[in-house]
mmCIF file of C-alpha atoms and ligand atoms in Angstrom:
data_model
loop_
_atom_site.group_PDB
_atom_site.id
_atom_site.type_symbol
_atom_site.label_atom_id
_atom_site.label_comp_id
_atom_site.label_asym_id
_atom_site.label_seq_id
_atom_site.Cartn_x
_atom_site.Cartn_y
_atom_site.Cartn_z
ATOM 1 C CA MET A 1060 42.124 -44.208 -0.098
ATOM 2 C CA LYS A 1061 39.922 -43.378 -3.082
ATOM 3 C CA HIS A 1062 37.440 -40.551 -2.784
ATOM 4 C CA ASN A 1063 34.140 -39.894 -4.477
ATOM 5 C CA ALA A 1064 35.407 -36.547 -5.625
ATOM 6 C CA ILE A 1065 36.451 -34.492 -8.618
ATOM 7 C CA PHE A 1066 38.831 -31.577 -8.374
ATOM 8 C CA ILE A 1067 37.868 -28.647 -10.596
ATOM 9 C CA THR A 1068 40.775 -26.536 -11.660
ATOM 10 C CA GLY A 1069 41.053 -23.849 -14.306
ATOM 11 C CA THR A 1070 43.470 -22.128 -16.609
ATOM 12 C CA ASP A 1071 43.473 -19.057 -14.355
ATOM 13 C CA THR A 1072 41.458 -17.207 -11.780
ATOM 14 C CA ASN A 1073 38.139 -15.835 -13.093
ATOM 15 C CA VAL A 1074 37.747 -18.393 -15.881
ATOM 16 C CA GLY A 1075 34.465 -19.816 -14.618
ATOM 17 C CA LYS A 1076 35.432 -22.616 -12.213
ATOM 18 C CA THR A 1077 32.567 -21.742 -9.864
ATOM 19 C CA PHE A 1078 30.183 -21.041 -12.690
ATOM 20 C CA VAL A 1079 30.857 -24.378 -14.419
ATOM 21 C CA THR A 1080 30.836 -26.252 -11.090
ATOM 22 C CA LEU A 1081 27.373 -24.877 -10.267
ATOM 23 C CA LEU A 1082 26.025 -25.852 -13.688
ATOM 24 C CA LEU A 1083 27.616 -29.269 -13.372
ATOM 25 C CA MET A 1084 26.050 -29.748 -9.944
ATOM 26 C CA LYS A 1085 22.640 -29.023 -11.432
ATOM 27 C CA LYS A 1086 23.268 -31.399 -14.300
ATOM 28 C CA LEU A 1087 24.412 -34.201 -11.975
ATOM 29 C CA GLN A 1088 21.469 -33.615 -9.654
ATOM 30 C CA SER A 1089 19.179 -34.016 -12.666
ATOM 31 C CA LEU A 1090 20.865 -37.380 -13.313
ATOM 32 C CA GLY A 1091 20.057 -38.457 -9.748
ATOM 33 C CA TYR A 1092 23.415 -37.813 -8.065
ATOM 34 C CA LEU A 1093 23.737 -36.296 -4.615
ATOM 35 C CA VAL A 1094 26.418 -33.660 -5.041
ATOM 36 C CA GLN A 1095 28.438 -31.601 -2.620
ATOM 37 C CA GLY A 1096 30.435 -28.555 -3.670
ATOM 38 C CA ILE A 1097 33.361 -27.411 -1.568
ATOM 39 C CA LYS A 1098 35.993 -24.700 -1.895
ATOM 40 C CA PRO A 1099 38.724 -25.692 0.573
ATOM 41 C CA VAL A 1100 40.779 -22.493 0.227
ATOM 42 C CA ALA A 1101 39.253 -19.109 -0.535
ATOM 43 C CA SER A 1102 40.684 -15.647 -0.402
ATOM 44 C CA GLY A 1103 38.527 -12.565 -0.795
ATOM 45 C CA CYS A 1104 36.171 -13.264 2.112
ATOM 46 C CA ILE A 1105 33.953 -10.954 4.107
ATOM 47 C CA ARG A 1106 32.784 -11.266 7.714
ATOM 48 C CA ASN A 1107 29.191 -12.347 8.074
ATOM 49 C CA ASP A 1108 26.884 -11.419 10.959
ATOM 50 C CA ASP A 1109 28.377 -14.229 13.069
ATOM 51 C CA GLY A 1110 31.907 -12.917 12.525
ATOM 52 C CA LEU A 1111 32.777 -15.819 10.208
ATOM 53 C CA LEU A 1112 34.862 -15.136 7.105
ATOM 54 C CA VAL A 1113 32.770 -16.228 4.118
ATOM 55 C CA ASN A 1114 33.416 -16.300 0.408
ATOM 56 C CA GLU A 1115 30.854 -15.815 -2.326
ATOM 57 C CA ASP A 1116 31.919 -18.886 -4.341
ATOM 58 C CA ALA A 1117 31.726 -21.112 -1.295
ATOM 59 C CA LEU A 1118 28.295 -19.749 -0.335
ATOM 60 C CA ARG A 1119 26.979 -20.489 -3.819
ATOM 61 C CA LEU A 1120 28.385 -24.016 -3.676
ATOM 62 C CA GLN A 1121 26.889 -24.482 -0.200
ATOM 63 C CA HIS A 1122 23.428 -23.415 -1.396
ATOM 64 C CA THR A 1123 23.468 -25.501 -4.587
ATOM 65 C CA SER A 1124 24.640 -28.718 -2.872
ATOM 66 C CA SER A 1125 22.237 -31.584 -2.226
ATOM 67 C CA HIS A 1126 22.829 -31.384 1.546
ATOM 68 C CA PHE A 1127 23.248 -28.218 3.566
ATOM 69 C CA TYR A 1128 26.376 -28.385 5.724
ATOM 70 C CA SER A 1129 27.882 -25.739 7.966
ATOM 71 C CA TYR A 1130 30.077 -23.185 6.239
ATOM 72 C CA PRO A 1131 33.461 -24.354 7.619
ATOM 73 C CA MET A 1132 32.859 -27.782 6.063
ATOM 74 C CA ILE A 1133 32.474 -26.125 2.654
ATOM 75 C CA ASN A 1134 35.289 -23.638 3.046
ATOM 76 C CA PRO A 1135 37.602 -24.573 5.915
ATOM 77 C CA ILE A 1136 40.401 -22.149 4.970
ATOM 78 C CA ALA A 1137 39.201 -18.581 4.440
ATOM 79 C CA TYR A 1138 41.201 -15.376 4.046
ATOM 80 C CA GLN A 1139 39.956 -11.845 3.979
ATOM 81 C CA ASP A 1140 42.252 -10.302 1.408
ATOM 82 C CA SER A 1141 41.481 -10.909 -2.229
ATOM 83 C CA ILE A 1142 45.032 -11.907 -3.105
ATOM 84 C CA ALA A 1143 47.080 -15.082 -3.709
ATOM 85 C CA PRO A 1144 46.331 -17.459 -0.817
ATOM 86 C CA HIS A 1145 49.893 -17.888 0.420
ATOM 87 C CA ILE A 1146 50.248 -14.100 0.737
ATOM 88 C CA ALA A 1147 46.834 -13.834 2.356
ATOM 89 C CA ALA A 1148 47.899 -16.568 4.813
ATOM 90 C CA GLN A 1149 51.103 -14.667 5.626
ATOM 91 C CA ARG A 1150 49.157 -11.465 6.210
ATOM 92 C CA ALA A 1151 46.774 -13.331 8.493
ATOM 93 C CA SER A 1152 49.802 -14.854 10.323
ATOM 94 C CA GLN A 1153 48.611 -18.330 9.405
ATOM 95 C CA LEU A 1154 50.511 -21.280 8.031
ATOM 96 C CA LEU A 1155 49.060 -22.833 4.888
ATOM 97 C CA THR A 1156 50.760 -26.158 4.156
ATOM 98 C CA LYS A 1157 50.176 -29.160 1.974
ATOM 99 C CA GLN A 1158 49.398 -31.311 5.033
ATOM 100 C CA SER A 1159 47.025 -28.773 6.612
ATOM 101 C CA LEU A 1160 45.115 -28.561 3.331
ATOM 102 C CA ILE A 1161 44.967 -32.351 2.924
ATOM 103 C CA ASP A 1162 43.632 -32.618 6.497
ATOM 104 C CA ALA A 1163 41.016 -29.937 5.815
ATOM 105 C CA ILE A 1164 39.806 -31.605 2.606
ATOM 106 C CA GLU A 1165 39.743 -35.037 4.274
ATOM 107 C CA ARG A 1166 37.556 -33.634 7.065
ATOM 108 C CA SER A 1167 35.028 -32.334 4.532
ATOM 109 C CA LEU A 1168 35.082 -35.577 2.551
ATOM 110 C CA LYS A 1169 34.237 -37.509 5.727
ATOM 111 C CA LEU A 1170 30.717 -36.083 5.532
ATOM 112 C CA ASP A 1171 30.148 -38.749 2.872
ATOM 113 C CA ALA A 1172 27.724 -36.424 1.107
ATOM 114 C CA GLY A 1173 27.660 -38.059 -2.328
ATOM 115 C CA LEU A 1174 29.826 -36.927 -5.180
ATOM 116 C CA TYR A 1175 32.114 -34.055 -4.199
ATOM 117 C CA LEU A 1176 33.062 -31.296 -6.604
ATOM 118 C CA ILE A 1177 36.074 -29.545 -5.130
ATOM 119 C CA GLU A 1178 36.778 -26.118 -6.554
ATOM 120 C CA GLY A 1179 40.439 -25.134 -6.608
ATOM 121 C CA CYS A 1180 41.821 -21.687 -6.113
ATOM 122 C CA GLY A 1181 43.289 -19.728 -9.020
ATOM 123 C CA GLY A 1182 45.056 -22.036 -11.478
ATOM 124 C CA TRP A 1183 46.402 -25.596 -11.095
ATOM 125 C CA THR A 1184 49.754 -25.073 -9.437
ATOM 126 C CA ILE A 1185 49.198 -22.026 -7.264
ATOM 127 C CA PRO A 1186 51.576 -21.783 -4.256
ATOM 128 C CA LEU A 1187 50.443 -22.676 -0.739
ATOM 129 C CA ASN A 1188 53.694 -21.314 0.652
ATOM 130 C CA LEU A 1189 57.146 -20.751 -0.789
ATOM 131 C CA HIS A 1190 57.834 -24.508 -0.962
ATOM 132 C CA GLU A 1191 54.517 -26.240 -1.633
ATOM 133 C CA ARG A 1192 51.812 -26.017 -4.282
ATOM 134 C CA TYR A 1193 48.079 -26.741 -4.329
ATOM 135 C CA SER A 1194 48.728 -29.211 -7.179
ATOM 136 C CA GLN A 1195 50.844 -31.368 -4.822
ATOM 137 C CA VAL A 1196 47.831 -31.809 -2.549
ATOM 138 C CA ILE A 1197 45.678 -33.100 -5.381
ATOM 139 C CA VAL A 1198 48.442 -35.369 -6.674
ATOM 140 C CA ALA A 1199 49.007 -36.777 -3.158
ATOM 141 C CA MET A 1200 45.265 -37.390 -2.723
ATOM 142 C CA LYS A 1201 45.079 -38.964 -6.207
ATOM 143 C CA LEU A 1202 41.966 -36.969 -7.050
ATOM 144 C CA PRO A 1203 40.762 -36.961 -10.648
ATOM 145 C CA VAL A 1204 40.755 -33.518 -12.207
ATOM 146 C CA MET A 1205 38.513 -31.558 -14.533
ATOM 147 C CA VAL A 1206 39.946 -28.439 -16.162
ATOM 148 C CA VAL A 1207 37.877 -25.368 -16.958
ATOM 149 C CA ILE A 1208 39.426 -23.527 -19.870
ATOM 150 C CA GLY A 1209 38.350 -19.909 -20.010
ATOM 151 C CA MET A 1210 37.994 -19.318 -23.740
ATOM 152 C CA ARG A 1211 39.721 -16.026 -24.396
ATOM 153 C CA LEU A 1212 42.839 -14.837 -26.164
ATOM 154 C CA GLY A 1213 45.849 -16.478 -24.510
ATOM 155 C CA CYS A 1214 43.939 -19.563 -23.386
ATOM 156 C CA LEU A 1215 45.841 -21.998 -25.626
ATOM 157 C CA ASN A 1216 49.119 -21.424 -23.804
ATOM 158 C CA HIS A 1217 47.491 -21.546 -20.354
ATOM 159 C CA ALA A 1218 45.525 -24.656 -21.260
ATOM 160 C CA LEU A 1219 48.458 -26.584 -22.700
ATOM 161 C CA LEU A 1220 50.796 -25.674 -19.839
ATOM 162 C CA THR A 1221 48.160 -26.857 -17.374
ATOM 163 C CA MET A 1222 47.585 -30.096 -19.279
ATOM 164 C CA ASP A 1223 51.335 -30.756 -19.632
ATOM 165 C CA HIS A 1224 51.816 -30.313 -15.891
ATOM 166 C CA LEU A 1225 48.909 -32.646 -15.145
ATOM 167 C CA THR A 1226 50.387 -35.279 -17.469
ATOM 168 C CA GLN A 1227 53.856 -34.951 -15.935
ATOM 169 C CA SER A 1228 52.415 -35.434 -12.454
ATOM 170 C CA HIS A 1229 50.451 -38.534 -13.634
ATOM 171 C CA THR A 1230 47.209 -36.954 -12.510
ATOM 172 C CA PRO A 1231 44.059 -38.601 -13.876
ATOM 173 C CA VAL A 1232 42.276 -36.026 -16.017
ATOM 174 C CA LEU A 1233 38.581 -36.701 -16.615
ATOM 175 C CA GLY A 1234 38.385 -34.043 -19.278
ATOM 176 C CA TRP A 1235 38.042 -30.345 -19.861
ATOM 177 C CA VAL A 1236 35.323 -27.769 -20.297
ATOM 178 C CA ALA A 1237 35.477 -24.961 -22.847
ATOM 179 C CA ASN A 1238 33.852 -22.052 -21.018
ATOM 180 C CA VAL A 1239 33.154 -19.070 -23.245
ATOM 181 C CA ILE A 1240 33.899 -16.124 -20.962
ATOM 182 C CA ASP A 1241 34.594 -13.601 -23.697
ATOM 183 C CA PRO A 1242 31.755 -13.064 -26.178
ATOM 184 C CA THR A 1243 34.086 -11.167 -28.510
ATOM 185 C CA PHE A 1244 36.681 -13.948 -28.704
ATOM 186 C CA GLU A 1245 37.443 -14.495 -32.382
ATOM 187 C CA ALA A 1246 37.886 -17.927 -33.928
ATOM 188 C CA LEU A 1247 36.287 -19.719 -30.977
ATOM 189 C CA ASP A 1248 35.586 -22.896 -32.961
ATOM 190 C CA GLU A 1249 39.110 -23.082 -34.344
ATOM 191 C CA ASN A 1250 40.536 -22.614 -30.854
ATOM 192 C CA ILE A 1251 38.347 -25.400 -29.473
ATOM 193 C CA GLN A 1252 39.368 -27.656 -32.368
ATOM 194 C CA THR A 1253 43.029 -26.882 -31.685
ATOM 195 C CA LEU A 1254 42.591 -27.810 -28.035
ATOM 196 C CA GLN A 1255 40.772 -31.018 -28.980
ATOM 197 C CA HIS A 1256 43.670 -31.914 -31.210
ATOM 198 C CA CYS A 1257 46.359 -31.138 -28.593
ATOM 199 C CA ILE A 1258 44.686 -32.458 -25.431
ATOM 200 C CA LYS A 1259 44.333 -36.208 -24.922
ATOM 201 C CA SER A 1260 41.463 -36.103 -22.453
ATOM 202 C CA PRO A 1261 37.915 -35.495 -23.739
ATOM 203 C CA LEU A 1262 36.030 -32.226 -24.127
ATOM 204 C CA LEU A 1263 33.219 -32.728 -21.606
ATOM 205 C CA ALA A 1264 31.237 -29.590 -22.264
ATOM 206 C CA THR A 1265 31.171 -26.321 -24.139
ATOM 207 C CA VAL A 1266 29.487 -23.680 -22.012
ATOM 208 C CA PRO A 1267 28.297 -20.718 -24.071
ATOM 209 C CA TYR A 1268 28.645 -17.115 -22.964
ATOM 210 C CA HIS A 1269 25.576 -15.968 -21.139
ATOM 211 C CA SER A 1270 25.028 -12.295 -20.373
ATOM 212 C CA CYS A 1271 23.112 -12.979 -17.153
ATOM 213 C CA SER A 1272 25.544 -15.584 -15.944
ATOM 214 C CA ASN A 1273 24.769 -15.011 -12.267
ATOM 215 C CA ASP A 1274 21.276 -16.333 -12.738
ATOM 216 C CA LEU A 1275 21.546 -20.097 -12.743
ATOM 217 C CA GLU A 1276 17.804 -20.469 -13.057
ATOM 218 C CA ILE A 1277 17.841 -19.306 -16.674
ATOM 219 C CA ASN A 1278 16.885 -21.954 -19.098
ATOM 220 C CA TRP A 1279 20.257 -23.605 -19.667
ATOM 221 C CA ASN A 1280 20.115 -26.564 -21.980
ATOM 222 C CA LEU A 1281 22.274 -28.677 -19.710
ATOM 223 C CA GLU A 1282 21.550 -31.745 -21.821
ATOM 224 C CA SER A 1283 23.323 -30.328 -24.829
ATOM 225 C CA ILE A 1284 26.068 -28.562 -22.828
ATOM 226 C CA PHE A 1285 27.264 -31.546 -20.782
ATOM 227 C CA LYS A 1286 27.012 -34.208 -23.453
ATOM 228 C CA ASN A 1287 29.912 -36.363 -22.279
ATOM 229 C CA ILE A 1288 29.686 -35.961 -18.553
ATOM 230 C CA SER A 1289 27.976 -39.219 -17.543
ATOM 231 C CA ILE A 1290 30.846 -41.461 -18.624
ATOM 232 C CA ALA A 1291 33.435 -39.308 -16.852
ATOM 233 C CA VAL A 1292 31.459 -39.272 -13.619
ATOM 234 C CA LYS A 1293 30.721 -43.021 -13.754
ATOM 235 C CA ASP A 1294 34.459 -43.509 -14.084
ATOM 236 C CA VAL A 1295 34.948 -41.729 -10.730
ATOM 237 C CA THR A 1296 32.156 -43.532 -8.894
ATOM 238 C CA ASN A 1297 33.221 -46.919 -10.330
ATOM 239 C CA ARG A 1298 36.740 -46.438 -9.093
ATOM 240 C CA VAL A 1299 35.445 -45.837 -5.581
ATOM 241 C CA ASP A 1300 33.109 -48.847 -5.819
ATOM 242 C CA ILE A 1301 35.962 -51.131 -6.906
ATOM 243 C CA GLU A 1302 38.025 -49.935 -3.959
HETATM 244 N N1 LIG B 2098 29.896 -18.879 -19.690
HETATM 245 C C1 LIG B 2098 29.882 -17.706 -19.091
HETATM 246 N N2 LIG B 2098 29.152 -16.686 -19.621
HETATM 247 C C2 LIG B 2098 29.146 -15.471 -19.035
HETATM 248 N N3 LIG B 2098 29.799 -15.161 -17.908
HETATM 249 C C3 LIG B 2098 30.529 -16.139 -17.317
HETATM 250 C C4 LIG B 2098 30.611 -17.441 -17.887
HETATM 251 N N4 LIG B 2098 31.426 -18.189 -17.074
HETATM 252 C C5 LIG B 2098 31.804 -17.378 -16.070
HETATM 253 N N5 LIG B 2098 31.267 -16.166 -16.201
HETATM 254 C C6 LIG B 2098 31.426 -15.016 -15.310
HETATM 255 O O1 LIG B 2098 32.831 -14.772 -15.173
HETATM 256 C C7 LIG B 2098 33.140 -14.393 -13.842
HETATM 257 C C8 LIG B 2098 34.170 -15.366 -13.287
HETATM 258 O O2 LIG B 2098 33.561 -16.649 -13.141
HETATM 259 P P1 LIG B 2098 33.841 -17.532 -11.861
HETATM 260 O O3 LIG B 2098 33.661 -16.721 -10.626
HETATM 261 O O4 LIG B 2098 33.043 -18.773 -11.980
HETATM 262 O O5 LIG B 2098 35.403 -17.811 -12.071
HETATM 263 P P2 LIG B 2098 36.389 -18.654 -11.133
HETATM 264 O O6 LIG B 2098 37.362 -19.314 -12.019
HETATM 265 O O7 LIG B 2098 35.597 -19.499 -10.221
HETATM 266 O O8 LIG B 2098 37.105 -17.482 -10.335
HETATM 267 P P3 LIG B 2098 37.956 -17.619 -8.958
HETATM 268 O O9 LIG B 2098 39.358 -17.935 -9.362
HETATM 269 O O10 LIG B 2098 37.797 -16.257 -8.337
HETATM 270 O O11 LIG B 2098 37.334 -18.692 -8.122
HETATM 271 C C9 LIG B 2098 31.822 -14.394 -13.065
HETATM 272 O O12 LIG B 2098 31.288 -13.094 -13.061
HETATM 273 C C10 LIG B 2098 30.925 -15.321 -13.888
HETATM 274 O O13 LIG B 2098 29.551 -15.041 -13.733
HETATM 275 MG MG1 LIG B 2099 35.493 -19.469 -8.167
#
């Protein structure tokens, strides 16, 4: 089954997956798309007034989406500890498996809420348990992937390892985003050029560093940031239409 969904992964934790996803949601909404952000697995959650474990990323995705769905639809698997999810699952005496994650994502996708942007957890091939990886879920579901590359020293190795793994697993890659998370990163342009040379899929956006990055209402020039996004997204929606 083909889904109207894009999986957003990154070169690491804290590279701007949520940040880029939120900007992308705004951009796609401005193009007339109904978008739904979800974060199927989140660690680092706090209990809200109703006793529900909630995660900041997931709450931001919930509030920026075109529809407002209940929290468990946005983030069905939530752990309190801010640690790797398979360890958080162990500590919570829960079993996190490839099949349980596929089932959880499928349940959210059944809402049929437009174009889904699914934020991953950590980097591409993070463990779910000692035998299964998050990447296997996305490969099994045949979801197209977008990679957020956090532009900082060390990113070339992380980016190329991620891209090589995606290629080896025959995962469709829509493209990548150069997200400038370190304003002091030297030779930014040369690094981006190197990545463009080494990565087959297109550069979809270069997101500049912004000192008040938590304020999405600032005057982002989304037109110039996401120059190549329309083609990539049409590719996803066309595939679903053909199906
Ligand atoms: N372009 C940018 N300019 C300035 N700050 C940024 C930028 N992109 C991300 N940040 C900041 O970097 C931090 C990490 O970003 P974000 O939470 O989006 O990363 P993530 O990859 O989603 O992390 P996680 O693995 O925890 O989900 C946040 O404080 C965010 O505001
Ligand atoms: Mg995040």
